Short mmCIF file of C-alpha atoms in Angstrom, two decimals:
data_model
loop_
_atom_site.label_atom_id
_atom_site.label_comp_id
_atom_site.label_asym_id
_atom_site.label_seq_id
_atom_site.Cartn_x
_atom_site.Cartn_y
_atom_site.Cartn_z
CA ASP L 238 -18.82 -7.91 3.38
CA THR L 239 -18.08 -7.01 -0.84
CA GLY L 240 -14.26 -5.99 0.69
CA VAL L 241 -10.64 -7.62 -0.67
CA SER L 242 -10.56 -10.88 2.54
CA GLN L 243 -7.54 -12.44 2.58
CA ASP L 244 -6.85 -15.84 4.95
CA PRO L 245 -5.85 -16.79 7.18
CA ARG L 246 -5.14 -14.36 8.81
CA HIS L 247 -2.67 -14.54 10.78
CA LYS L 248 -0.23 -17.90 10.61
CA ILE L 249 2.30 -18.88 12.92
CA THR L 250 4.89 -22.07 11.39
CA LYS L 251 7.63 -23.37 11.87
CA ARG L 252 11.23 -22.61 9.96
CA GLY L 253 11.60 -25.21 6.91
CA GLN L 254 7.33 -25.20 6.56
CA ASN L 255 5.25 -24.16 3.43
CA VAL L 256 2.81 -21.91 3.78
CA THR L 257 -0.02 -20.96 1.97
CA PHE L 258 -2.29 -17.69 2.09
CA ARG L 259 -5.38 -16.31 0.62
CA CYS L 260 -6.96 -13.78 -1.46
CA ASP L 261 -10.91 -12.64 -1.96
CA PRO L 262 -10.44 -9.68 -4.34
CA ILE L 263 -13.27 -7.44 -4.92
CA SER L 264 -15.33 -9.92 -7.38
CA GLU L 265 -15.84 -7.24 -10.35
CA HIS L 266 -12.00 -7.00 -10.24
CA ASN L 267 -10.09 -8.20 -12.03
CA ARG L 268 -6.37 -6.95 -10.71
CA LEU L 269 -4.59 -8.17 -8.11
CA TYR L 270 -1.73 -7.58 -6.47
CA TRP L 271 0.33 -8.64 -3.15
CA TYR L 272 2.60 -6.81 -0.90
CA ARG L 273 4.17 -7.44 2.15
CA GLN L 274 4.87 -5.12 5.72
CA THR L 275 6.97 -5.60 7.66
CA LEU L 276 8.03 -3.93 11.27
CA GLY L 277 7.93 -0.15 10.69
CA GLN L 278 7.76 -0.66 7.47
CA GLY L 279 5.56 0.97 4.22
CA PRO L 280 4.44 -2.20 2.03
CA GLU L 281 6.89 -3.25 -0.91
CA PHE L 282 5.16 -4.72 -3.63
CA LEU L 283 6.20 -8.18 -4.52
CA THR L 284 3.71 -9.33 -7.16
CA TYR L 285 0.92 -8.28 -10.02
CA PHE L 286 -2.08 -10.28 -11.36
CA GLN L 287 -4.58 -8.63 -14.57
CA ASN L 288 -7.26 -11.88 -13.92
CA GLU L 289 -5.18 -14.70 -14.63
CA ALA L 290 -1.96 -13.70 -15.89
CA GLN L 291 0.90 -12.77 -13.33
CA LEU L 292 1.78 -9.37 -14.95
CA GLU L 293 5.36 -8.74 -12.69
CA LYS L 294 6.80 -9.47 -10.20
CA SER L 295 9.42 -8.22 -7.87
CA ARG L 296 12.64 -9.46 -6.98
CA LEU L 297 11.78 -10.17 -3.44
CA LEU L 298 9.44 -12.64 -4.53
CA SER L 299 12.53 -15.34 -3.82
CA ASP L 300 12.11 -19.19 -5.75
CA ARG L 301 10.13 -19.90 -2.99
CA PHE L 302 7.34 -17.61 -3.45
CA SER L 303 4.49 -18.41 -5.51
CA ALA L 304 1.93 -16.69 -6.51
CA GLU L 305 -0.58 -17.96 -7.90
CA ARG L 306 -4.50 -16.85 -9.73
CA PRO L 307 -5.81 -20.02 -11.45
CA LYS L 308 -9.41 -18.12 -12.67
CA GLY L 309 -8.94 -15.50 -12.35
CA SER L 310 -10.70 -14.35 -8.99
CA PHE L 311 -8.75 -15.69 -6.19
CA SER L 312 -5.31 -16.00 -5.73
CA THR L 313 -3.18 -17.97 -3.55
CA LEU L 314 0.69 -17.17 -2.63
CA GLU L 315 3.13 -19.93 -1.21
CA ILE L 316 5.55 -19.39 0.33
CA GLN L 317 7.97 -23.20 0.85
CA ARG L 318 10.68 -23.27 3.26
CA THR L 319 9.82 -20.61 5.22
CA GLU L 320 12.84 -18.62 7.27
CA GLN L 321 12.55 -15.87 10.62
CA GLY L 322 13.58 -12.97 8.27
CA ASP L 323 10.07 -14.31 5.84
CA SER L 324 8.12 -13.13 8.74
CA ALA L 325 5.45 -10.13 7.82
CA MET L 326 2.17 -9.15 6.68
CA TYR L 327 1.37 -10.19 3.35
CA LEU L 328 -1.40 -7.87 1.33
CA CYS L 329 -3.11 -8.58 -1.49
CA ALA L 330 -5.54 -5.89 -2.74
CA SER L 331 -7.51 -5.32 -5.93
CA SER L 332 -8.42 -2.81 -8.37
CA TYR L 333 -9.68 -2.32 -12.11
CA PRO L 334 -8.26 -0.86 -14.72
CA GLY L 335 -9.43 2.88 -14.56
CA LEU L 336 -9.26 2.38 -10.91
CA ALA L 337 -5.74 0.47 -10.99
CA ALA L 338 -3.98 2.86 -13.62
CA THR L 339 -3.85 5.39 -11.14
CA GLY L 340 -3.00 3.75 -8.40
CA GLU L 341 -6.69 3.41 -6.56
CA LEU L 342 -6.25 -0.27 -4.49
CA PHE L 343 -8.11 -1.68 -2.16
CA PHE L 344 -6.62 -3.35 0.73
CA GLY L 345 -7.53 -6.46 2.38
CA GLU L 346 -6.53 -6.73 6.20
CA GLY L 347 -3.50 -8.85 5.74
CA SER L 348 -2.24 -12.00 6.62
CA ARG L 349 0.36 -11.73 9.46
CA LEU L 350 3.12 -14.83 9.53
CA THR L 351 5.29 -16.18 12.39
CA VAL L 352 7.30 -17.95 11.61
CA LEU L 353 9.53 -19.37 14.39
CA ALA P 110 15.02 4.77 -9.08
CA GLN P 111 12.19 6.08 -7.05
CA LYS P 112 12.19 6.51 -3.45
CA VAL P 113 9.37 7.85 -0.87
CA THR P 114 10.65 9.87 2.58
CA GLN P 115 8.14 10.08 5.61
CA ALA P 116 10.73 11.79 7.95
CA GLN P 117 8.20 11.88 10.84
CA THR P 118 8.09 9.00 12.54
CA GLU P 119 5.46 8.82 14.64
CA ILE P 120 3.59 12.21 15.75
CA SER P 121 1.37 12.28 18.65
CA VAL P 122 -1.22 15.50 18.75
CA VAL P 123 -4.29 16.69 21.64
CA GLU P 124 -7.66 16.65 19.76
CA LYS P 125 -8.45 20.23 18.04
CA GLU P 126 -4.86 20.32 17.14
CA ASP P 127 -3.49 20.17 13.09
CA VAL P 128 -0.84 18.37 11.75
CA THR P 129 1.19 18.11 9.06
CA LEU P 130 2.73 15.27 7.57
CA ASP P 131 5.52 15.61 5.41
CA CYS P 132 6.65 13.04 2.10
CA VAL P 133 9.30 13.91 0.20
CA TYR P 134 9.21 12.07 -3.22
CA GLU P 135 12.43 10.97 -5.53
CA THR P 136 12.15 10.35 -9.02
CA ARG P 137 13.40 10.35 -12.69
CA ASP P 138 9.57 10.21 -14.32
CA THR P 139 8.78 13.65 -15.65
CA THR P 140 4.36 11.89 -14.91
CA TYR P 141 4.30 10.22 -12.14
CA TYR P 142 1.00 9.97 -9.23
CA LEU P 143 1.13 10.91 -5.73
CA PHE P 144 -0.74 9.29 -3.02
CA TRP P 145 -1.81 9.04 0.54
CA TYR P 146 -3.26 6.13 2.09
CA LYS P 147 -4.35 5.69 5.57
CA GLN P 148 -3.68 2.12 7.79
CA PRO P 149 -6.18 2.11 10.91
CA PRO P 150 -5.24 -0.47 13.88
CA SER P 151 -7.00 -2.99 11.93
CA GLY P 152 -4.28 -3.24 9.25
CA GLU P 153 -6.95 -2.73 5.82
CA LEU P 154 -4.48 1.07 3.60
CA VAL P 155 -7.57 3.11 2.94
CA PHE P 156 -6.85 5.10 0.10
CA LEU P 157 -7.04 8.68 0.16
CA ILE P 158 -6.30 10.76 -2.24
CA ARG P 159 -3.89 10.43 -6.06
CA ARG P 160 -2.55 13.41 -6.57
CA ASN P 161 -0.87 13.18 -10.97
CA SER P 162 2.04 15.50 -11.43
CA PHE P 163 0.38 17.24 -13.92
CA ASP P 164 -2.05 18.78 -11.34
CA GLU P 165 -0.17 20.68 -9.02
CA GLN P 166 -3.64 22.47 -7.80
CA ASN P 167 -3.63 22.66 -3.60
CA GLU P 168 -6.42 20.47 -2.95
CA ILE P 169 -8.81 20.25 0.35
CA SER P 170 -11.62 17.36 1.30
CA GLY P 171 -13.45 18.21 4.50
CA ARG P 172 -10.46 18.39 7.97
CA TYR P 173 -7.95 16.99 4.75
CA SER P 174 -5.33 19.24 2.87
CA TRP P 175 -3.10 18.04 0.94
CA ASN P 176 -0.01 20.88 -0.82
CA PHE P 177 1.65 19.02 -3.96
CA GLN P 178 4.27 21.45 -4.80
CA LYS P 179 6.82 19.91 -7.67
CA SER P 180 9.37 22.13 -7.77
CA THR P 181 10.64 21.37 -3.60
CA SER P 182 8.91 17.12 -4.21
CA SER P 183 7.00 17.77 -1.94
CA PHE P 184 3.45 16.12 -0.99
CA ASN P 185 1.85 16.95 2.18
CA PHE P 186 -0.74 15.80 4.16
CA THR P 187 -2.45 18.22 7.22
CA ILE P 188 -5.38 17.37 8.49
CA THR P 189 -7.83 20.57 10.50
CA ALA P 190 -9.08 19.95 13.91
CA SER P 191 -7.20 16.54 15.07
CA GLN P 192 -10.48 13.99 15.86
CA VAL P 193 -9.03 10.61 17.67
CA VAL P 194 -10.66 8.15 14.95
CA ASP P 195 -7.46 10.01 12.48
CA SER P 196 -5.29 7.92 14.12
CA ALA P 197 -3.89 5.82 12.21
CA VAL P 198 -0.77 5.35 10.68
CA TYR P 199 -0.38 6.81 6.85
CA PHE P 200 1.69 6.27 4.51
CA CYS P 201 3.03 8.42 1.02
CA ALA P 202 3.14 6.88 -2.54
CA LEU P 203 4.79 7.14 -5.92
CA ARG P 204 3.61 5.42 -8.87
CA PRO P 205 5.72 6.41 -12.17
CA GLU P 206 2.17 6.62 -14.97
CA THR P 207 2.57 4.12 -17.25
CA GLN P 208 1.12 2.41 -20.31
CA GLY P 209 2.15 -1.42 -20.29
CA GLY P 210 3.76 -0.56 -17.77
CA SER P 211 4.69 -1.54 -14.19
CA GLU P 212 1.91 -0.91 -11.98
CA LYS P 213 3.56 -1.17 -8.38
CA LEU P 214 3.19 1.64 -5.94
CA VAL P 215 6.04 3.21 -3.97
CA PHE P 216 5.79 3.45 0.02
CA GLY P 217 7.40 5.45 1.74
CA LYS P 218 7.66 4.08 5.21
CA GLY P 219 4.52 6.27 7.16
CA THR P 220 4.01 8.27 9.90
CA LYS P 221 2.32 7.53 12.96
CA LEU P 222 -0.25 9.78 13.74
CA THR P 223 -1.56 9.67 17.43
CA VAL P 224 -4.41 12.48 18.29
CA ASN P 225 -5.16 11.84 22.16
CA PRO P 226 -8.38 13.11 23.52
#
């Protein structure tokens, strides 16, 4: 499968715990995006990378959230001290400059976080 | 500010009916892109179409067609002769055309389409 891969697909955690999600983009894509989607809502932008550089962060990305893409390939999204409001689907997408400039993104199936 | 409104939360039709999904957007940018994405039950959003703000020509792709009207800030999506496989949540999205600026897509809340056999 050469699509965008996310792991784990579902994570259940207790409030206050840390969680980390991983995203493996399509191999030739140098742009990687994280979005968050809560029930009944559209995806909301969190951040994006071009290669290893984090170029844009949403104000939604509080201090408890951190994203990395150390070698310009896979990316991790960590949430520290989780809160119930963090329960959502975390979507990863990738693209390359020609398509990214026009907004055509390739999404993974998402990682669903449930905070108890 | 950028905003996308999809007033229809859920639509249910019977197979072979035509259905139109509405999308109204707000932006102060003069140049922007509009999109439709499909999210099937598996959760993976799938790109359907992109439209540049300068191109108001309607587009048809098989059973899908899109009507972009800048005068009413609308970008509606019609599925002709709907099929059960069309059942999904459909999102309209907006992004300004940027050179080194923001790349975020602003999505509407989505319209859940159910096509019954």
